[in-house]
């Protein structure tokens, strides 16, 4: 797999509509924004990280970490994203990445214990990504990420571990919202 050589990007040889038609016929698969891959290529977390890093370009420097819904997508907890969420240590002027995507920069320091590398790209861990989505992303995205994380039946990524991680965070309205969201999933699980 070679990035960007194996990517089919809308507007280069074919329009987005033509690429979507190829995807509906099973020839391509939409990956991120206006980027498509041949359908025979297996999509992995490392491949998603490479595509996201390509879309970010040089804006993704050594101090940057892919986070929130972008990290959740890389971990396979979201089927698609249209926003590149990037944590940086210092203020970063917003930029438009292109490829039909938006970019959000947030100042945050991510400890090494809450970060993983996917093809040499820094990404927040699955647990940190779920907790960040629950706190900061729009409710439909946060709910979908949380539901997909719980459905994995991972002993290290369950309602209890997510709740414990959120309780350890600094008190804020966002943390309270995330805890209420986790509690609502717990209530649903108990009712079933």
Short mmCIF file of N, CA, C and O in Angstrom, two decimals, residues 5-70:
data_model
loop_
_atom_site.label_atom_id
_atom_site.label_comp_id
_atom_site.label_asym_id
_atom_site.label_seq_id
_atom_site.Cartn_x
_atom_site.Cartn_y
_atom_site.Cartn_z
N UNK A 5 -0.03 7.35 -3.74
CA UNK A 5 -0.09 6.75 -5.08
C UNK A 5 -1.33 5.89 -5.30
O UNK A 5 -1.90 5.88 -6.39
N UNK A 6 -1.76 5.15 -4.29
CA UNK A 6 -2.91 4.26 -4.43
C UNK A 6 -4.25 4.95 -4.14
O UNK A 6 -5.30 4.33 -4.25
N UNK A 7 -4.21 6.22 -3.73
CA UNK A 7 -5.44 6.95 -3.46
C UNK A 7 -6.04 7.50 -4.75
O UNK A 7 -5.32 8.00 -5.61
N UNK A 8 -7.33 7.40 -4.85
CA UNK A 8 -8.07 8.05 -5.93
C UNK A 8 -8.71 9.27 -5.27
O UNK A 8 -9.51 9.13 -4.34
N UNK A 9 -8.35 10.45 -5.73
CA UNK A 9 -8.79 11.69 -5.09
C UNK A 9 -9.73 12.42 -6.05
O UNK A 9 -9.40 12.63 -7.22
N UNK A 10 -10.88 12.80 -5.53
CA UNK A 10 -11.86 13.52 -6.33
C UNK A 10 -11.26 14.80 -6.88
O UNK A 10 -10.56 15.52 -6.17
N UNK A 11 -11.51 15.04 -8.16
CA UNK A 11 -11.01 16.25 -8.79
C UNK A 11 -9.71 16.07 -9.53
O UNK A 11 -9.28 16.96 -10.25
N UNK A 12 -9.06 14.94 -9.35
CA UNK A 12 -7.82 14.71 -10.10
C UNK A 12 -8.14 14.10 -11.46
O UNK A 12 -8.17 14.80 -12.44
N UNK A 13 -8.38 12.82 -11.51
CA UNK A 13 -8.76 12.19 -12.78
C UNK A 13 -10.27 12.11 -12.95
O UNK A 13 -10.78 12.18 -14.06
N UNK A 14 -10.97 11.94 -11.82
CA UNK A 14 -12.41 11.76 -11.86
C UNK A 14 -13.07 12.69 -10.85
O UNK A 14 -12.48 13.05 -9.83
N UNK A 15 -14.32 13.03 -11.13
CA UNK A 15 -15.08 13.85 -10.18
C UNK A 15 -15.52 12.99 -9.00
O UNK A 15 -15.46 11.76 -9.06
N UNK A 16 -15.99 13.65 -7.95
CA UNK A 16 -16.49 12.91 -6.78
C UNK A 16 -17.65 12.01 -7.18
O UNK A 16 -17.75 10.88 -6.71
N UNK A 17 -18.55 12.50 -8.03
CA UNK A 17 -19.69 11.68 -8.47
C UNK A 17 -19.23 10.43 -9.20
O UNK A 17 -19.79 9.35 -9.01
N UNK A 18 -18.22 10.57 -10.07
CA UNK A 18 -17.71 9.40 -10.79
C UNK A 18 -17.07 8.40 -9.83
O UNK A 18 -17.27 7.19 -9.96
N UNK A 19 -16.33 8.91 -8.84
CA UNK A 19 -15.71 8.01 -7.86
C UNK A 19 -16.76 7.32 -7.01
O UNK A 19 -16.63 6.13 -6.69
N UNK A 20 -17.82 8.05 -6.64
CA UNK A 20 -18.90 7.42 -5.87
C UNK A 20 -19.63 6.37 -6.70
O UNK A 20 -20.05 5.34 -6.15
N UNK A 21 -19.76 6.60 -7.99
CA UNK A 21 -20.37 5.58 -8.86
C UNK A 21 -19.49 4.34 -8.89
O UNK A 21 -19.99 3.21 -8.84
N UNK A 22 -18.17 4.52 -8.96
CA UNK A 22 -17.25 3.37 -8.93
C UNK A 22 -17.35 2.65 -7.59
O UNK A 22 -17.29 1.41 -7.54
N UNK A 23 -17.53 3.43 -6.51
CA UNK A 23 -17.67 2.81 -5.19
C UNK A 23 -18.97 2.03 -5.10
O UNK A 23 -19.00 0.93 -4.53
N UNK A 24 -20.05 2.55 -5.68
CA UNK A 24 -21.33 1.83 -5.62
C UNK A 24 -21.29 0.55 -6.46
O UNK A 24 -22.04 -0.39 -6.20
N UNK A 25 -20.38 0.50 -7.43
CA UNK A 25 -20.20 -0.71 -8.24
C UNK A 25 -19.16 -1.65 -7.64
O UNK A 25 -18.85 -2.68 -8.24
N UNK A 26 -18.61 -1.29 -6.48
CA UNK A 26 -17.68 -2.18 -5.79
C UNK A 26 -16.24 -2.08 -6.25
O UNK A 26 -15.40 -2.87 -5.82
N UNK A 27 -15.92 -1.11 -7.08
CA UNK A 27 -14.54 -0.97 -7.55
C UNK A 27 -13.67 -0.20 -6.56
O UNK A 27 -12.48 -0.49 -6.43
N UNK A 28 -14.26 0.78 -5.90
CA UNK A 28 -13.54 1.62 -4.94
C UNK A 28 -14.27 1.61 -3.61
O UNK A 28 -15.42 1.19 -3.52
N UNK A 29 -13.58 2.11 -2.60
CA UNK A 29 -14.17 2.28 -1.27
C UNK A 29 -13.81 3.68 -0.78
O UNK A 29 -12.65 4.08 -0.83
N UNK A 30 -14.82 4.43 -0.32
CA UNK A 30 -14.55 5.77 0.21
C UNK A 30 -13.84 5.61 1.54
O UNK A 30 -14.26 4.84 2.40
N UNK A 31 -12.77 6.37 1.71
CA UNK A 31 -11.99 6.24 2.93
C UNK A 31 -12.14 7.48 3.81
O UNK A 31 -12.61 7.39 4.94
N UNK A 32 -11.73 8.63 3.30
CA UNK A 32 -11.75 9.86 4.10
C UNK A 32 -11.98 11.04 3.18
O UNK A 32 -11.19 11.26 2.26
N UNK A 33 -13.05 11.78 3.41
CA UNK A 33 -13.32 12.94 2.58
C UNK A 33 -13.43 12.55 1.12
O UNK A 33 -14.22 11.69 0.75
N UNK A 34 -12.63 13.19 0.29
CA UNK A 34 -12.65 12.92 -1.15
C UNK A 34 -11.65 11.85 -1.56
O UNK A 34 -11.32 11.74 -2.73
N UNK A 35 -11.15 11.08 -0.63
CA UNK A 35 -10.15 10.04 -0.91
C UNK A 35 -10.81 8.66 -0.98
O UNK A 35 -11.57 8.29 -0.08
N UNK A 36 -10.48 7.92 -2.00
CA UNK A 36 -11.01 6.58 -2.23
C UNK A 36 -9.86 5.61 -2.42
O UNK A 36 -8.77 6.01 -2.86
N UNK A 37 -10.08 4.35 -2.12
CA UNK A 37 -9.09 3.30 -2.32
C UNK A 37 -9.70 2.15 -3.12
O UNK A 37 -10.92 1.92 -3.04
N UNK A 38 -8.89 1.41 -3.88
CA UNK A 38 -9.42 0.21 -4.54
C UNK A 38 -10.03 -0.73 -3.51
O UNK A 38 -9.50 -0.89 -2.40
N UNK A 39 -11.14 -1.35 -3.85
CA UNK A 39 -11.90 -2.16 -2.88
C UNK A 39 -11.15 -3.40 -2.41
O UNK A 39 -11.46 -3.92 -1.34
N UNK A 40 -10.16 -3.89 -3.16
CA UNK A 40 -9.44 -5.09 -2.73
C UNK A 40 -8.44 -4.80 -1.61
O UNK A 40 -7.95 -5.71 -0.96
N UNK A 41 -8.15 -3.53 -1.35
CA UNK A 41 -7.20 -3.18 -0.28
C UNK A 41 -7.93 -3.24 1.06
O UNK A 41 -8.98 -2.61 1.23
N UNK A 42 -7.37 -3.98 2.00
CA UNK A 42 -7.98 -4.10 3.32
C UNK A 42 -7.72 -2.83 4.13
O UNK A 42 -6.59 -2.38 4.24
N UNK A 43 -8.78 -2.28 4.70
CA UNK A 43 -8.68 -1.05 5.48
C UNK A 43 -8.34 -1.43 6.92
O UNK A 43 -9.08 -2.16 7.58
N UNK A 44 -7.22 -0.93 7.41
CA UNK A 44 -6.77 -1.17 8.79
C UNK A 44 -6.59 0.16 9.50
O UNK A 44 -6.63 1.22 8.87
N UNK A 45 -6.35 0.10 10.80
CA UNK A 45 -6.10 1.32 11.57
C UNK A 45 -4.86 2.04 11.06
O UNK A 45 -4.84 3.27 10.94
N UNK A 46 -3.83 1.29 10.71
CA UNK A 46 -2.60 1.91 10.19
C UNK A 46 -2.86 2.61 8.87
O UNK A 46 -2.35 3.71 8.62
N UNK A 47 -3.65 1.99 8.02
CA UNK A 47 -3.96 2.59 6.73
C UNK A 47 -4.78 3.87 6.92
O UNK A 47 -4.53 4.89 6.27
N UNK A 48 -5.76 3.83 7.81
CA UNK A 48 -6.56 5.03 8.09
C UNK A 48 -5.66 6.15 8.60
O UNK A 48 -5.82 7.31 8.21
N UNK A 49 -4.71 5.83 9.48
CA UNK A 49 -3.80 6.84 10.01
C UNK A 49 -2.94 7.44 8.90
O UNK A 49 -2.71 8.65 8.88
N UNK A 50 -2.49 6.62 7.97
CA UNK A 50 -1.69 7.13 6.86
C UNK A 50 -2.51 8.08 5.98
O UNK A 50 -2.01 9.12 5.55
N UNK A 51 -3.75 7.72 5.72
CA UNK A 51 -4.61 8.57 4.90
C UNK A 51 -4.88 9.89 5.62
O UNK A 51 -4.83 10.97 5.01
N UNK A 52 -5.17 9.84 6.92
CA UNK A 52 -5.41 11.06 7.68
C UNK A 52 -4.15 11.93 7.71
O UNK A 52 -4.25 13.16 7.56
N UNK A 53 -2.98 11.33 7.88
CA UNK A 53 -1.73 12.09 7.88
C UNK A 53 -1.50 12.73 6.52
O UNK A 53 -1.07 13.89 6.43
N UNK A 54 -1.82 12.02 5.44
CA UNK A 54 -1.69 12.58 4.10
C UNK A 54 -2.62 13.78 3.94
O UNK A 54 -2.24 14.82 3.41
N UNK A 55 -3.87 13.66 4.41
CA UNK A 55 -4.84 14.75 4.30
C UNK A 55 -4.40 15.97 5.11
O UNK A 55 -4.63 17.11 4.69
N UNK A 56 -3.74 15.74 6.24
CA UNK A 56 -3.25 16.85 7.06
C UNK A 56 -2.03 17.52 6.43
O UNK A 56 -1.81 18.71 6.63
N UNK A 57 -1.24 16.75 5.71
CA UNK A 57 -0.03 17.29 5.11
C UNK A 57 0.99 17.70 6.15
O UNK A 57 1.08 17.10 7.23
N UNK A 58 1.72 18.75 5.85
CA UNK A 58 2.79 19.16 6.77
C UNK A 58 2.26 19.81 8.04
O UNK A 58 3.02 20.11 8.95
N UNK A 59 0.95 20.04 8.11
CA UNK A 59 0.35 20.58 9.34
C UNK A 59 0.45 19.57 10.49
O UNK A 59 0.37 19.94 11.65
N UNK A 60 0.59 18.30 10.14
CA UNK A 60 0.71 17.26 11.16
C UNK A 60 2.19 17.06 11.47
O UNK A 60 2.87 16.23 10.90
N UNK A 61 2.69 17.88 12.40
CA UNK A 61 4.11 17.81 12.73
C UNK A 61 4.36 16.84 13.88
O UNK A 61 3.45 16.16 14.34
N UNK A 62 5.58 16.77 14.35
CA UNK A 62 5.95 15.79 15.38
C UNK A 62 5.28 16.04 16.73
O UNK A 62 5.23 15.15 17.56
N UNK A 63 4.76 17.25 16.96
CA UNK A 63 4.08 17.55 18.22
C UNK A 63 2.58 17.35 18.13
O UNK A 63 1.87 17.54 19.11
N UNK A 64 2.08 17.00 16.96
CA UNK A 64 0.63 16.88 16.76
C UNK A 64 0.17 15.44 16.96
O UNK A 64 0.89 14.49 16.67
N UNK A 65 -1.04 15.30 17.49
CA UNK A 65 -1.65 13.99 17.74
C UNK A 65 -3.07 14.01 17.15
O UNK A 65 -3.84 14.93 17.44
N UNK A 66 -3.40 13.03 16.34
CA UNK A 66 -4.77 12.92 15.83
C UNK A 66 -5.67 12.49 16.99
O UNK A 66 -5.33 11.57 17.74
N UNK A 67 -6.82 13.14 17.13
CA UNK A 67 -7.64 12.94 18.33
C UNK A 67 -9.13 12.93 17.99
O UNK A 67 -9.53 13.05 16.84
N UNK A 68 -9.91 12.74 19.04
CA UNK A 68 -11.36 12.79 19.03
C UNK A 68 -11.96 11.95 17.92
O UNK A 68 -11.66 10.77 17.79
N UNK A 69 -12.86 12.53 17.11
CA UNK A 69 -13.56 11.71 16.12
C UNK A 69 -12.62 11.17 15.05
O UNK A 69 -12.84 10.07 14.53
N UNK A 70 -11.52 11.88 14.75
CA UNK A 70 -10.56 11.36 13.78
C UNK A 70 -9.89 10.12 14.34
O UNK A 70 -9.74 9.10 13.64
#
